């Protein structure tokens, strides 16, 4: 039974890298009948942003990752952190350091000049003298000075960090506020987190957090550090590549299941399977199988997955999703037919909405290029004849196949080629030449509307 958490810092919107981390933690907790917690790491009050906090919760709601229990806010846990800082001071595992900023800068410069990695030199570690006047001290933890810090990362295997790479880092600033790595370790321990799955940009933090765990005798959780998501060029993902607010994916017409499916595969795989329902993700996901190398964001794949889900979810659900884009099909007597036809080709809900609007709304103009290409001198003549044929058979016209039945003999009789008839009809019905099957459109619109649109186009001479 894994207890996992997602712990975003609300300094910006939730982007897809964050959502992937959340998803992995969610899946692992749910798969093992464990617990998935949400913790907002809002101690950096200057960089926190109320909107970002709401955006994170909204994004969670949208994709349906439900967390257990209440949301924890680090800003509300200051007393707890201070208590543990005091405990470490009392136990001699942490100490006050009175070095001023100027002294620290001087030390850093000296170390850099000697080509050493800048690190605190431990000068107050065993200090027993009189503290200098007028300096508010920070609290530093006593990091081990010899040997190695070793932990097994579920993704990267054994990690060995030489103790000379870590110094006695600050756990409380001079204003008494605890630092990031300290509070994360305290929270994870107190929240009973057993498995920490997070981006590998946190690897160096993990070493520091382990030092805190050990100083306080807390049990160390399992860590899984997930490689980053890069752009197709192998560089850090930028906003333009897709590192945008998760809710922007909603605005762009992606379904949450497509995005989650996309994300689960960005960094994890199960043979060569690409499509994963939530049930399958829950059945198959194991953080042990997280990829060891960085993954590459692939927009085409996301679109492909989205198209798959648009095609496969129920029309009921699809029409609800379309309402977000001001496309209302509820109560439309041809709702099923409209969706069955249009969902076959749409890659996003925005595209789907546009295709539907293109069919349902009468054209306001006719695409010039199409008109020049397909509207010929004799077009009006055979469209007129075609309308007469439709009128004579209108009682039998309901489904796409009914239109086909009357159209085929008409084409033969007039010795027409398909585009000669279909493109003018497409233009008359939708204004352009890019639309699904003409038979389907006619079935959706019904005889009266087809007649009206073609007549209007003829009256206006396709202008
Ligand atoms: N708050 C950190 C972040 O947003 C995550 C910390 C963690 O997962 O340990 O990057």
XYZ file of C-alpha atoms and ligand atoms in Angstrom:
473
model
C 0.000 0.000 0.000
C 1.719 3.152 -1.195
C 1.089 6.550 0.288
C 2.054 9.097 -2.345
C 1.652 12.787 -2.802
C 1.752 15.534 -5.333
C 3.394 18.626 -3.921
C 3.261 21.558 -6.318
C 4.670 24.973 -5.531
C 1.967 27.406 -6.608
C 4.327 29.806 -8.316
C 2.846 29.258 -11.758
C 0.236 27.181 -13.484
C 0.207 23.433 -13.431
C 1.996 22.370 -16.586
C 2.120 18.956 -18.157
C 5.363 17.906 -16.462
C 3.663 18.508 -13.134
C 0.536 16.721 -14.223
C 2.596 13.711 -15.287
C 4.184 13.581 -11.842
C 0.751 13.844 -10.258
C -0.585 11.088 -12.504
C 2.201 8.673 -11.637
C 1.701 9.264 -7.934
C -2.041 8.931 -8.309
C -1.782 5.670 -10.257
C 0.637 4.128 -7.830
C -1.494 5.000 -4.813
C -4.720 3.818 -6.399
C -3.179 0.663 -7.810
C -1.911 -0.371 -4.407
C -5.113 0.679 -2.623
C -3.039 3.334 -0.965
C -3.478 7.039 -0.396
C -2.807 9.967 -2.719
C -2.327 13.321 -0.993
C -2.139 16.841 -2.314
C 0.190 19.276 -0.605
C 0.631 22.864 -1.649
C 4.190 24.018 -1.070
C 3.461 27.644 -0.453
C 6.165 28.700 1.965
C 7.736 31.066 -0.518
C 5.057 33.676 0.079
C 6.529 36.190 -2.339
C 6.325 33.878 -5.304
C 3.017 32.260 -4.477
C 0.017 33.123 -6.386
C -3.594 32.587 -5.414
C -4.686 32.033 -9.028
C -2.044 29.376 -9.545
C -3.337 27.536 -6.507
C -6.873 27.566 -7.896
C -5.581 26.567 -11.321
C -3.910 23.488 -9.841
C -7.113 22.386 -8.137
C -9.133 23.115 -11.304
C -6.743 21.103 -13.419
C -7.042 18.197 -11.014
C -10.813 18.379 -11.243
C -10.725 18.500 -15.002
C -8.568 15.413 -15.443
C -10.304 13.622 -12.597
C -7.333 12.946 -10.359
C -9.006 12.879 -7.014
C -6.850 13.132 -3.929
C -7.519 11.824 -0.473
C -8.138 13.873 2.622
C -7.711 17.581 2.882
C -5.227 19.635 0.905
C -2.254 20.427 3.113
C -0.771 23.904 2.903
C 2.773 24.266 4.117
C 2.113 27.876 5.051
C -0.233 26.575 7.742
C 2.316 24.193 9.250
C 4.995 26.632 10.394
C 4.631 25.728 14.065
C 5.287 22.085 13.269
C 8.484 22.917 11.380
C 9.716 25.215 14.123
C 9.194 22.487 16.680
C 11.442 20.117 14.726
C 14.087 22.777 14.228
C 14.148 23.269 17.978
C 14.359 19.527 18.524
C 17.417 19.283 16.277
C 19.029 22.219 18.080
C 18.319 20.617 21.447
C 19.756 17.296 20.275
C 22.913 18.973 19.005
C 22.102 17.892 15.445
C 21.703 21.458 14.268
C 23.349 24.694 15.308
C 23.183 28.430 14.933
C 25.494 29.915 12.364
C 26.350 33.596 12.687
C 28.133 34.103 9.432
C 27.151 37.379 7.809
C 26.323 37.683 4.147
C 29.650 39.444 3.553
C 31.557 36.605 5.203
C 29.672 34.041 3.173
C 30.388 35.945 -0.033
C 34.059 36.208 0.834
C 34.246 32.479 1.529
C 32.555 31.694 -1.760
C 34.909 33.930 -3.698
C 37.938 32.416 -2.064
C 36.751 28.882 -2.819
C 36.001 29.772 -6.403
C 39.409 31.367 -6.797
C 40.899 28.081 -5.557
C 38.724 26.180 -8.040
C 36.773 24.554 -5.214
C 33.034 24.024 -5.175
C 31.554 26.726 -2.951
C 30.326 25.216 0.283
C 29.901 26.226 3.855
C 33.058 25.455 5.806
C 31.417 24.413 9.071
C 32.996 27.171 11.104
C 30.112 27.393 13.605
C 29.508 23.666 13.787
C 31.211 23.259 17.123
C 31.201 26.884 18.162
C 31.021 27.469 21.893
C 32.178 31.075 22.120
C 30.222 34.301 22.426
C 28.123 34.923 19.307
C 28.958 38.069 17.354
C 26.766 41.064 18.057
C 23.993 42.140 15.712
C 23.836 39.009 13.562
C 20.549 37.094 13.429
C 21.751 33.521 13.040
C 20.493 30.903 10.636
C 20.142 27.296 11.740
C 22.271 24.713 9.950
C 21.902 20.972 10.150
C 24.949 18.820 10.841
C 25.411 16.866 7.655
C 27.525 13.727 7.817
C 31.148 14.608 7.092
C 32.480 11.251 6.039
C 31.392 8.357 3.900
C 28.532 8.316 1.478
C 24.832 8.943 1.479
C 23.319 6.016 -0.334
C 19.799 5.408 -1.461
C 18.113 3.238 -4.010
C 16.219 5.216 -6.582
C 13.473 3.168 -8.246
C 14.346 4.658 -11.614
C 18.044 5.412 -11.452
C 19.078 2.477 -9.229
C 21.702 2.984 -6.542
C 22.680 6.564 -5.815
C 25.896 7.251 -3.940
C 26.665 10.781 -2.909
C 29.983 11.530 -1.269
C 29.478 13.409 1.963
C 32.032 15.982 0.930
C 29.525 17.076 -1.708
C 27.020 18.231 0.912
C 27.587 20.893 3.491
C 25.764 21.821 6.657
C 22.881 23.433 4.857
C 20.500 25.982 6.299
C 17.268 24.597 7.708
C 15.980 27.871 9.176
C 16.648 31.345 7.857
C 17.590 34.206 10.127
C 13.919 35.213 10.320
C 13.139 31.775 11.737
C 11.450 30.501 8.583
C 12.298 26.942 7.646
C 13.843 26.197 4.259
C 12.436 24.178 1.414
C 14.248 20.867 1.818
C 13.605 20.837 5.518
C 9.841 21.280 5.261
C 9.500 18.764 2.434
C 11.235 16.097 4.504
C 9.173 16.892 7.599
C 5.918 16.832 5.661
C 6.657 13.645 3.797
C 7.564 11.939 7.030
C 4.583 13.223 9.008
C 2.149 12.532 6.174
C 3.416 8.947 6.113
C 4.534 9.170 2.494
C 6.028 5.843 1.470
C 6.811 6.571 -2.181
C 8.011 9.861 -3.614
C 7.731 10.077 -7.390
C 9.000 13.383 -8.756
C 11.097 15.005 -11.463
C 14.797 14.233 -11.506
C 15.488 17.938 -11.099
C 14.918 17.159 -7.413
C 17.738 14.635 -7.136
C 20.079 16.956 -5.269
C 17.258 17.915 -2.919
C 16.760 14.261 -2.078
C 20.240 14.030 -0.587
C 19.485 16.942 1.717
C 16.101 15.561 2.624
C 17.652 12.230 3.561
C 19.976 14.074 5.937
C 16.905 15.578 7.628
C 15.183 12.188 7.791
C 18.203 10.617 9.381
C 18.721 13.403 11.872
C 15.149 12.988 13.073
C 15.060 9.205 12.880
C 12.282 9.186 10.308
C 11.819 6.293 7.954
C 13.117 7.128 4.485
C 10.570 6.663 1.697
C 11.244 5.072 -1.676
C 12.234 7.575 -4.310
C 11.562 7.507 -8.014
C 13.119 10.349 -9.964
C 11.454 10.729 -13.311
C 13.506 12.068 -16.237
C 12.401 15.327 -17.785
C 10.166 15.844 -20.796
C 12.124 17.420 -23.636
C 10.986 18.968 -26.870
C 11.509 17.008 -30.100
C 14.924 18.675 -30.475
C 15.995 17.257 -27.122
C 15.944 20.648 -25.395
C 13.994 21.723 -22.345
C 10.302 21.913 -23.144
C 9.207 25.494 -23.641
C 5.772 27.021 -23.561
C 5.660 26.989 -27.340
C 6.379 23.236 -27.388
C 3.530 22.454 -25.016
C 4.760 23.316 -21.528
C 1.649 25.373 -20.982
C -1.034 25.490 -18.353
C -2.884 22.179 -18.297
C -6.167 24.062 -18.653
C -4.930 25.428 -21.963
C -5.167 21.846 -23.250
C -8.819 21.941 -22.310
C -9.270 25.225 -24.184
C -7.559 23.747 -27.217
C -10.035 20.891 -27.327
C -8.198 17.970 -25.788
C -10.025 15.358 -23.766
C -8.603 14.652 -20.336
C -8.305 10.932 -21.072
C -6.201 11.716 -24.142
C -3.914 13.972 -22.156
C -3.508 11.431 -19.356
C -2.865 8.651 -21.850
C -0.290 10.858 -23.554
C 1.382 11.661 -20.250
C 1.487 8.124 -18.947
C 3.450 7.139 -22.047
C 5.800 10.113 -21.783
C 8.178 8.422 -19.447
C 6.702 4.989 -18.924
C 5.836 2.111 -21.179
C 4.299 -1.302 -21.251
C 5.634 -3.157 -24.286
C 4.549 -1.201 -27.346
C 1.049 -0.430 -26.159
C -0.033 3.154 -26.872
C -3.664 3.334 -25.815
C -4.351 3.046 -22.123
C -7.725 3.498 -20.522
C -7.619 4.580 -16.890
C -8.420 0.984 -15.917
C -5.437 -0.273 -17.891
C -3.141 2.360 -16.471
C -4.198 1.312 -13.012
C -3.660 -2.307 -13.806
C -0.288 -1.937 -15.493
C 1.485 1.088 -14.060
C 4.490 0.392 -11.900
C 7.028 3.110 -11.124
C 9.786 0.492 -11.479
C 9.129 0.675 -15.219
C 9.553 4.410 -15.536
C 11.953 5.113 -18.400
C 15.512 5.919 -17.514
C 16.019 8.506 -20.211
C 14.251 11.760 -20.927
C 11.170 11.589 -23.089
C 10.321 13.672 -26.071
C 7.097 15.640 -26.376
C 5.307 14.680 -29.552
C 2.366 16.848 -30.550
C 1.335 14.513 -33.381
C 0.942 11.688 -30.949
C -1.194 13.762 -28.628
C -3.449 14.686 -31.552
C -3.626 11.068 -32.635
C -4.649 9.984 -29.144
C -7.169 12.784 -28.895
C -8.717 11.747 -32.202
C -8.916 8.201 -30.889
C -10.762 9.246 -27.750
C -13.066 11.645 -29.595
C -14.067 8.749 -31.843
C -14.564 6.338 -28.995
C -16.332 8.173 -26.207
C -20.128 8.196 -26.167
C -22.057 10.814 -28.095
C -23.676 11.730 -24.819
C -20.335 12.685 -23.340
C -19.143 14.294 -26.547
C -22.119 16.612 -26.729
C -21.532 17.622 -23.092
C -17.863 18.341 -23.837
C -18.853 20.430 -26.844
C -20.940 22.732 -24.687
C -17.707 24.161 -23.311
C -17.114 25.407 -26.851
C -20.620 26.862 -27.179
C -21.778 24.047 -29.389
C -25.163 22.821 -28.154
C -26.572 19.633 -29.619
C -28.763 18.595 -26.720
C -32.318 18.266 -28.032
C -31.225 18.346 -31.692
C -33.159 15.538 -33.389
C -30.125 14.597 -35.480
C -27.636 14.721 -32.622
C -26.494 11.121 -33.027
C -26.109 11.390 -36.757
C -24.188 14.661 -36.507
C -21.741 13.253 -33.993
C -21.361 9.853 -35.643
C -20.372 11.594 -38.819
C -18.175 14.384 -37.561
C -16.276 12.641 -34.791
C -14.633 10.308 -37.270
C -12.300 12.976 -38.525
C -11.799 15.443 -35.687
C -8.476 15.654 -33.876
C -9.684 18.164 -31.301
C -13.018 19.266 -29.900
C -12.386 22.685 -31.423
C -12.088 21.076 -34.837
C -15.203 19.032 -34.147
C -17.141 22.123 -33.127
C -16.009 23.915 -36.289
C -17.049 21.019 -38.510
C -20.441 20.848 -36.845
C -20.942 24.605 -37.078
C -19.906 24.426 -40.681
C -22.722 21.999 -41.362
C -25.431 23.448 -39.161
C -24.922 27.114 -39.955
C -26.000 28.401 -43.319
C -23.018 29.650 -45.275
C -22.541 33.381 -45.265
C -20.218 33.338 -48.233
C -18.793 30.904 -50.732
C -15.110 30.096 -50.879
C -13.776 31.841 -53.950
C -11.152 29.288 -54.845
C -13.663 26.445 -54.764
C -16.201 28.430 -56.735
C -13.676 29.264 -59.457
C -12.642 25.676 -59.709
C -15.952 23.840 -59.513
C -18.769 26.156 -60.511
C -19.018 25.946 -64.301
C -21.489 27.212 -66.842
C -23.592 24.082 -66.706
C -23.533 23.728 -62.895
C -26.765 25.656 -62.380
C -28.506 23.502 -64.935
C -27.712 20.145 -63.375
C -28.108 21.414 -59.793
C -31.565 22.534 -60.772
C -32.309 19.138 -62.226
C -30.861 17.501 -59.130
C -33.171 19.510 -56.879
C -36.120 18.339 -58.947
C -35.012 14.729 -58.482
C -34.743 15.283 -54.743
C -38.154 16.913 -54.647
C -39.745 13.943 -56.420
C -38.220 11.494 -53.986
C -38.259 13.631 -50.847
C -40.579 11.309 -48.912
C -37.941 8.583 -49.084
C -35.000 10.761 -48.039
C -33.930 10.166 -44.439
C -30.551 8.534 -44.180
C -27.315 9.118 -46.067
C -27.930 5.912 -48.028
C -31.321 7.235 -49.202
C -29.598 10.228 -50.764
C -27.091 7.893 -52.330
C -29.853 5.770 -53.812
C -31.386 8.696 -55.668
C -28.097 10.411 -56.545
C -26.285 7.543 -58.245
C -28.801 7.091 -61.087
C -28.906 10.878 -61.469
C -25.152 11.016 -61.984
C -25.318 8.231 -64.523
C -28.191 9.795 -66.373
C -26.410 13.113 -66.746
C -23.045 11.409 -67.297
C -21.432 13.463 -64.561
C -18.251 12.854 -62.648
C -18.710 12.820 -58.872
C -16.819 16.058 -58.112
C -18.837 17.852 -60.757
C -21.911 17.368 -58.627
C -20.547 16.980 -55.133
C -18.248 19.949 -54.949
C -20.910 22.468 -56.015
C -23.299 20.853 -53.512
C -20.654 21.035 -50.777
C -20.047 24.689 -51.539
C -23.760 25.425 -51.605
C -24.379 23.624 -48.323
C -21.332 24.655 -46.306
C -19.635 27.468 -48.205
C -16.467 25.465 -48.836
C -15.090 22.292 -50.347
C -13.743 20.815 -47.111
C -16.574 18.949 -45.515
C -17.489 15.356 -44.767
C -19.480 13.177 -47.126
C -22.183 15.037 -49.006
C -24.708 12.284 -48.386
C -24.141 12.562 -44.660
C -24.495 16.323 -44.690
C -27.695 16.110 -46.656
C -29.097 13.519 -44.269
C -28.275 15.757 -41.326
C -29.768 18.837 -42.889
C -32.854 17.159 -44.351
C -34.447 17.758 -47.700
C -35.992 21.177 -46.960
C -32.755 22.709 -45.756
C -30.738 21.151 -48.592
C -33.186 22.536 -51.083
C -33.078 25.969 -49.494
C -29.286 26.159 -49.358
C -28.779 25.002 -52.918
C -31.486 27.370 -54.179
C -29.914 30.248 -52.264
C -26.490 29.515 -53.738
C -27.990 29.398 -57.227
C -29.914 32.618 -56.664
C -26.753 34.341 -55.480
C -24.783 32.750 -58.289
C -22.342 31.441 -55.657
C -21.242 34.999 -54.850
N 7.220 21.674 -4.789
C 8.082 21.000 -5.682
C 7.839 21.437 -7.097
O 6.807 21.993 -7.384
C 7.940 19.497 -5.638
C 8.526 18.938 -4.442
C 8.534 17.439 -4.400
O 7.836 16.763 -5.167
O 9.221 16.964 -3.519
O 8.692 21.239 -7.921
